[in-house]
mmCIF file of C-alpha atoms in Angstrom:
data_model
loop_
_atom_site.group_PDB
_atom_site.id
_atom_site.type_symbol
_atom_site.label_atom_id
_atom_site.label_comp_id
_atom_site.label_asym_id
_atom_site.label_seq_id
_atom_site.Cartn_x
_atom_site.Cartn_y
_atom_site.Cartn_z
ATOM 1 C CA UNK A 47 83.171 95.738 183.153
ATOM 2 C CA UNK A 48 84.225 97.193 180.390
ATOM 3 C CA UNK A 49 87.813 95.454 178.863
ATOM 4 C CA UNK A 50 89.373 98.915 178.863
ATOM 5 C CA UNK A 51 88.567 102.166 180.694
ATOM 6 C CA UNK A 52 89.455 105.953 180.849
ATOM 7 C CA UNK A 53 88.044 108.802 183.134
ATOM 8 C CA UNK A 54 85.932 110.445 179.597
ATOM 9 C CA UNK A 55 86.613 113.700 181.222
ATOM 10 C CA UNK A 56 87.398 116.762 180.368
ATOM 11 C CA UNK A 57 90.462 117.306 182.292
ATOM 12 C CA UNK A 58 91.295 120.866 182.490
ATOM 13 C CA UNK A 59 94.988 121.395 183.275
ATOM 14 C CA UNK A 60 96.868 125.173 183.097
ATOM 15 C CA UNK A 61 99.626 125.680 180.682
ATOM 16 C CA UNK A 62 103.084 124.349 181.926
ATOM 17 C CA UNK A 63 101.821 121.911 184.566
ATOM 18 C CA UNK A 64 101.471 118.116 184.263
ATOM 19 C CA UNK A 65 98.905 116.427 182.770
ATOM 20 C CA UNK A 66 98.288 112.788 184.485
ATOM 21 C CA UNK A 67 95.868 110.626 182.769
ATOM 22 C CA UNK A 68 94.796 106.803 183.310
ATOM 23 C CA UNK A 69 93.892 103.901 182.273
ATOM 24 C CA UNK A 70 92.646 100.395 183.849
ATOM 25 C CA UNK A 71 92.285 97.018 181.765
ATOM 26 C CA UNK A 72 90.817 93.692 182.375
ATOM 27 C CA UNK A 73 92.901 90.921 181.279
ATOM 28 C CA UNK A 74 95.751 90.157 182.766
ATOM 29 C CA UNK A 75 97.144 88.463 179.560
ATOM 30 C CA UNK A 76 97.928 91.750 177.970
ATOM 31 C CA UNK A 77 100.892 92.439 176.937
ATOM 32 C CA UNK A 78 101.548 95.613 175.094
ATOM 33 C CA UNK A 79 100.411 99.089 175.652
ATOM 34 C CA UNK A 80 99.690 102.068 174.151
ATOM 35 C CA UNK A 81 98.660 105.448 174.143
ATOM 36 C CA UNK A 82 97.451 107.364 170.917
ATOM 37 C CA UNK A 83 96.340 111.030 170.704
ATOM 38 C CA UNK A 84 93.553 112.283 168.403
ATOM 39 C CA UNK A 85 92.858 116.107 167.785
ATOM 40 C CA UNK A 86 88.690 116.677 166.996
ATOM 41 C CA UNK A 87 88.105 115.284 163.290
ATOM 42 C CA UNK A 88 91.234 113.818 162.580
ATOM 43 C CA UNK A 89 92.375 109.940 163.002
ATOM 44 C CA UNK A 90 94.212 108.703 166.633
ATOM 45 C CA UNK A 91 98.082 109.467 166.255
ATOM 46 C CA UNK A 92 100.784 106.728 168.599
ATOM 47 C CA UNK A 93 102.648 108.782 170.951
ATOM 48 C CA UNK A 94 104.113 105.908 173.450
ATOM 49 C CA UNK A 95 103.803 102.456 173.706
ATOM 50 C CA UNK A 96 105.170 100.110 176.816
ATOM 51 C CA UNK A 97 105.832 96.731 176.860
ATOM 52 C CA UNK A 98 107.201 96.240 180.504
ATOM 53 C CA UNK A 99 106.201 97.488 184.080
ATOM 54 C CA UNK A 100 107.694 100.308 185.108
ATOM 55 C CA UNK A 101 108.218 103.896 183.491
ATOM 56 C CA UNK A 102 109.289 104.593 179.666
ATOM 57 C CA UNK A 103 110.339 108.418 178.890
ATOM 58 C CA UNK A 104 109.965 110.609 175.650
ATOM 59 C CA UNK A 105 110.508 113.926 175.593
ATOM 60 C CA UNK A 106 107.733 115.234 177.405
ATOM 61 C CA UNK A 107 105.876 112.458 177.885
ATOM 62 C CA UNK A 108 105.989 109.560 180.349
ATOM 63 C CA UNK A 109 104.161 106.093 180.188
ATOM 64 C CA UNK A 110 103.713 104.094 183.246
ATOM 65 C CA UNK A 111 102.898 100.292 183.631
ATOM 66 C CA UNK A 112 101.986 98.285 186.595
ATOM 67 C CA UNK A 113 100.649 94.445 185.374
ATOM 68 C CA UNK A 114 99.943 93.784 188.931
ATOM 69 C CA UNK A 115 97.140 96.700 189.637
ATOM 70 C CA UNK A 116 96.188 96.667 185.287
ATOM 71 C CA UNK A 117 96.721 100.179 185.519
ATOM 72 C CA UNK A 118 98.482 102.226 182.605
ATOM 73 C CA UNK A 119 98.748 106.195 182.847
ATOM 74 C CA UNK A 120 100.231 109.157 180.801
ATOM 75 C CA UNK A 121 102.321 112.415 182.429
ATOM 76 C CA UNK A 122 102.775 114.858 180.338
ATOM 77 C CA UNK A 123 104.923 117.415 181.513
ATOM 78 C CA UNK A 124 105.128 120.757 180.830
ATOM 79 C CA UNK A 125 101.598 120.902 179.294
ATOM 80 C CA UNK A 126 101.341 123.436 175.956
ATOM 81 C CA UNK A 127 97.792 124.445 174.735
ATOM 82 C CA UNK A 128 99.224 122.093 171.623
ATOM 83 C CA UNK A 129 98.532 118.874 173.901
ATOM 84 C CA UNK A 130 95.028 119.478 174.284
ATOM 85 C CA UNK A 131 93.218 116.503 172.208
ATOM 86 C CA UNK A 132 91.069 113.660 173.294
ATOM 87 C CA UNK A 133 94.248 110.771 174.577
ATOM 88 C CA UNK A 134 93.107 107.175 173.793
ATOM 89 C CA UNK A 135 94.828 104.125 175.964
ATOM 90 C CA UNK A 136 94.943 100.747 173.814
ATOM 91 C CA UNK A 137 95.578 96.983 174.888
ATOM 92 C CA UNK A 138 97.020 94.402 173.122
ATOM 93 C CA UNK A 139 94.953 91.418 173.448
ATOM 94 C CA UNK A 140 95.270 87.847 172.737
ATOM 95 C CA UNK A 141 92.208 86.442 170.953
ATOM 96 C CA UNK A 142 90.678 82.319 171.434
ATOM 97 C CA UNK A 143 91.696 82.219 167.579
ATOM 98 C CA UNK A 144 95.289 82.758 168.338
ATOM 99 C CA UNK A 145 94.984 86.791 166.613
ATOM 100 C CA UNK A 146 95.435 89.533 169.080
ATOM 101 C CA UNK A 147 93.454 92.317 168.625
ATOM 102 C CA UNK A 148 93.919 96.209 169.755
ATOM 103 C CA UNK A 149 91.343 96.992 172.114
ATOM 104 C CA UNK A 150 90.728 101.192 172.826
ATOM 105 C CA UNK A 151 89.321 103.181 175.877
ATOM 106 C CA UNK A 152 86.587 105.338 175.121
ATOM 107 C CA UNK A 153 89.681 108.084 175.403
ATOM 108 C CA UNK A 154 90.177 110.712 178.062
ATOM 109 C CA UNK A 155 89.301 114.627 176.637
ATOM 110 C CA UNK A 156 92.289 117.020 177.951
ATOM 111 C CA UNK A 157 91.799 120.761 177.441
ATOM 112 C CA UNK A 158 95.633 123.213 178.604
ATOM 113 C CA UNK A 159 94.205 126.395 179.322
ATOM 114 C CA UNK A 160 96.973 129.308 178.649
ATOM 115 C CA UNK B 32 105.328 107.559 150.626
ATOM 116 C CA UNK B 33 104.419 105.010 152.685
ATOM 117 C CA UNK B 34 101.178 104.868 154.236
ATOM 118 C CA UNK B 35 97.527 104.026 154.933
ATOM 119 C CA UNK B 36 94.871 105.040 152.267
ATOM 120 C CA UNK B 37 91.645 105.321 153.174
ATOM 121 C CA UNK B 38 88.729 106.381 150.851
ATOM 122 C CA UNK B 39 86.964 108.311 150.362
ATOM 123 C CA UNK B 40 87.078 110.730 152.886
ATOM 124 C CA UNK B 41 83.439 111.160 152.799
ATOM 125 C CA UNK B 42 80.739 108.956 151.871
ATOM 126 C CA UNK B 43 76.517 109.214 151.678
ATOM 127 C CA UNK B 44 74.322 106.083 151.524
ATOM 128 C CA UNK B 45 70.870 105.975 151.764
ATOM 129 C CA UNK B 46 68.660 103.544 153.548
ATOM 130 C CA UNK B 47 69.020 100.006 152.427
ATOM 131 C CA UNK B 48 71.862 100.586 150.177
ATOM 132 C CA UNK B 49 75.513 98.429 151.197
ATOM 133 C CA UNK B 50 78.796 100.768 150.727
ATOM 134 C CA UNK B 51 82.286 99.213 150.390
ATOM 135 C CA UNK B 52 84.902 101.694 152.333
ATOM 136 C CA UNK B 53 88.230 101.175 151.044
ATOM 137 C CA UNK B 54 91.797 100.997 152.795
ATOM 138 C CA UNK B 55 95.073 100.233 151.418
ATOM 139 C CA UNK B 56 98.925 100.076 153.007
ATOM 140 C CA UNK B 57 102.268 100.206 151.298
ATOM 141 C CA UNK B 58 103.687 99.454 154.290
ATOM 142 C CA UNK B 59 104.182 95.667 154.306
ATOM 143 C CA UNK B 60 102.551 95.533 157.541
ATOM 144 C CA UNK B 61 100.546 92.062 157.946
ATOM 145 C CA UNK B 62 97.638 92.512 160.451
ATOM 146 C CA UNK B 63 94.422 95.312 159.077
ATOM 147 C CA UNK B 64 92.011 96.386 161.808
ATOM 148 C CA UNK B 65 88.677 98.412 161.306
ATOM 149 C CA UNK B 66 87.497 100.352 163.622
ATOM 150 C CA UNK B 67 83.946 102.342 163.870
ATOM 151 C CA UNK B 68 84.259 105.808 166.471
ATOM 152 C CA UNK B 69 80.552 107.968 167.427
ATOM 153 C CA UNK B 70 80.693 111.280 168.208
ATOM 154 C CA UNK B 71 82.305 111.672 171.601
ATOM 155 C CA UNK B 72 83.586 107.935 171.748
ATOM 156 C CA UNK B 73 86.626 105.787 171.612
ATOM 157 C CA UNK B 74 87.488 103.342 169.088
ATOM 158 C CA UNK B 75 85.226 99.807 168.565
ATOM 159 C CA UNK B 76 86.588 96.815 166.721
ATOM 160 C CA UNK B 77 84.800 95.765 163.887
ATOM 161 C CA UNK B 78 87.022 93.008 162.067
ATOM 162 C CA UNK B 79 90.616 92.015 162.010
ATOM 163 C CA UNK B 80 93.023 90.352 160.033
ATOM 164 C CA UNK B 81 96.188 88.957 160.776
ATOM 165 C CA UNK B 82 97.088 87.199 157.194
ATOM 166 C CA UNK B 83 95.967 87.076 153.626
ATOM 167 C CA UNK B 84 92.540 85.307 153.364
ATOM 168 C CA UNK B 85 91.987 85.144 157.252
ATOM 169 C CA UNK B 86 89.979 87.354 159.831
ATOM 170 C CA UNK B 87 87.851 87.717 162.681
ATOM 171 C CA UNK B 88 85.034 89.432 164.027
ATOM 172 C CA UNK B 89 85.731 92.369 166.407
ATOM 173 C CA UNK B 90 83.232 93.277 168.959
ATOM 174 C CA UNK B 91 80.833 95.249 166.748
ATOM 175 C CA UNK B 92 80.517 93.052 163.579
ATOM 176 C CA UNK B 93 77.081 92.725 163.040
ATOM 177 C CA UNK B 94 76.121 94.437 159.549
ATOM 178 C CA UNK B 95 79.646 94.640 158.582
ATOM 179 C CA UNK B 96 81.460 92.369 155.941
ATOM 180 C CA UNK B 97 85.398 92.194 154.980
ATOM 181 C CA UNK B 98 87.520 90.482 152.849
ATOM 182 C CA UNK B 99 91.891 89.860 152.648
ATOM 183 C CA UNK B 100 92.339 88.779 149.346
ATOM 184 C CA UNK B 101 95.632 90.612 149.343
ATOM 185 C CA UNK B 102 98.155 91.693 152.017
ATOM 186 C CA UNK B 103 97.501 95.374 150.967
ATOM 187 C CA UNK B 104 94.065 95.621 150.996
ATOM 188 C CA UNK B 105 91.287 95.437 153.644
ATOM 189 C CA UNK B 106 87.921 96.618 152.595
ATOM 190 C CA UNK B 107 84.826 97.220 154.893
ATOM 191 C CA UNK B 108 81.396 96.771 153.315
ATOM 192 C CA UNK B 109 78.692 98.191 155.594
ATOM 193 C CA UNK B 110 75.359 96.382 154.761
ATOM 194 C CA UNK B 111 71.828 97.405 154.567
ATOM 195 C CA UNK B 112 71.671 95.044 158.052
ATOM 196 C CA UNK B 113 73.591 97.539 159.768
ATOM 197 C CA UNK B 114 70.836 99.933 162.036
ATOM 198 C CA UNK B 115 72.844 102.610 162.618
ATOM 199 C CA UNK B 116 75.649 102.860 160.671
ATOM 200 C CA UNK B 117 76.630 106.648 160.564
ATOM 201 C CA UNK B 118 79.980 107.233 162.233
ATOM 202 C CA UNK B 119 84.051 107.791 161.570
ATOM 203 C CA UNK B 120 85.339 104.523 160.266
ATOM 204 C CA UNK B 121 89.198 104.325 160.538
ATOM 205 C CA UNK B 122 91.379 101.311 159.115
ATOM 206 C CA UNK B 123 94.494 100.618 160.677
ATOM 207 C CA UNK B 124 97.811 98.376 159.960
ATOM 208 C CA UNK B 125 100.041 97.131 162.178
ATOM 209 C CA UNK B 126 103.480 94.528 161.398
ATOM 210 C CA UNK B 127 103.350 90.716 162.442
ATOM 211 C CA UNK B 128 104.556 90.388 166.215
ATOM 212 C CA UNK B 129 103.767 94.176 166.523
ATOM 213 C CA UNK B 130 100.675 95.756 167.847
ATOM 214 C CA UNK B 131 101.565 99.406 167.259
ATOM 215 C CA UNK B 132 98.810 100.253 164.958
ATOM 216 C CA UNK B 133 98.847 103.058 162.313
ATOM 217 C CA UNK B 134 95.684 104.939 161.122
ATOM 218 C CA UNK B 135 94.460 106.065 157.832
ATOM 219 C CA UNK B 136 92.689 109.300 157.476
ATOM 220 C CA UNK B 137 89.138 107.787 157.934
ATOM 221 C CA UNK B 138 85.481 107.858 155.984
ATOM 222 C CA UNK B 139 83.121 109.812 157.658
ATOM 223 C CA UNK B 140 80.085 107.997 156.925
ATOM 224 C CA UNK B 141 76.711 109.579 156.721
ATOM 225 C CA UNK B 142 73.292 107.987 156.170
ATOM 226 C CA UNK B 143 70.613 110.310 154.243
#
């Protein structure tokens, strides 16, 4: 199993509706989460991170946490042909030499179509 | 400005030759990562560092060799041991406590 893992895609959504994308981990010790967006060539961009279950809002985006299931996801409302990029989840995760380390997804491809 | 510096942007090796891919930060931030993306992939840990003179091996290390002789600097060699080493290589930095990670602009590394 791999430590962190995304649906590769490509998710096709139409301009204006919401874009839902997910994420599952593997050890329950993480504690930080994050989601980074990366357009074709260039390096990942942060968007949102979460620290705490629930929902976190900004703007038009919405991270959601629930430690119990290891499940993060992504809603991105209001979906512009702008938003289309590859989205990349990331864990935080503690390390037997007392580092963490950021672990990534292999990153979910989202296409808006106008 | 503050940033992340990677270069350079490109870089050509040829068989059997090491490279050193540079990355720099102005932004005080303690912990480096390096990270090595294919074509159609997400992001692989190579080696990270959370202090000066300290670091570990990430999940792909083999080939690769680092060194944190100062808090601003974290360069990647990629060795002649390394099979297959054309890909995107992207440093990142993040502050002490804090795991949200910034990116340079990445080497695109090609092998001719």
């Amino acid at each position: 199993q791999k430590e962190v893992e995304q649906n590769s895609g490509p998710l096709s959504v139409p301009e204006g509706a919401i874009a839902s994308l997910n994420c599952t981990y593997s050890d329950r010790g993480s504690q930080s989460f994050f989601w980074y967006r990366q357009y074709s060539g260039k390096s990942p961009e942060l968007i949102m991170f979460i620290y705490s279950n629930g929902d976190k809002e900004d703007g038009r985006f919405t991270a959601q946490l629930n430690k119990a299931s290891q499940y993060v996801s992504l809603l991105i409302r209001d979906s512009q042909p702008s938003d289309s990029a590859t989205y990349l989840c990331a864990v935080n995760q503690g390390s037997d030499q007392g580092a963490q380390k950021l672990v990534f997804g292999q990153g979910t491809r989202l296409t808006i179509n106008p | 400005d503050g940033g992340i510096t990677q270069s350079p942007k490109y870089l050509f090796r040829k068989e059997g030759q090491n490279v050193t891919l540079s990355c720099e930060q102005n932004l005080n931030h303690d912990a480096m990562y390096w990270y090595r993306q294919d074509p159609g992939q997400g992001l692989r840990l190579i080696y990270y560092s959370q202090i000066v003179n300290d670091f570990q091996k990430g999940d792909i290390a083999e080939g690769y060799s680092v060194s944190r002789e100062k808090k601003e600097s974290f360069p990647l060699t990629v060795t002649s041991a390394q099979k297959n080493p054309t890909a995107f290589y992207l440093c990142a930095s993040s502050k002490w406590g804090s795991t949200e990670a910034f990116f340079g602009q990445g080497t695109r590394l090609t092998v001719v």
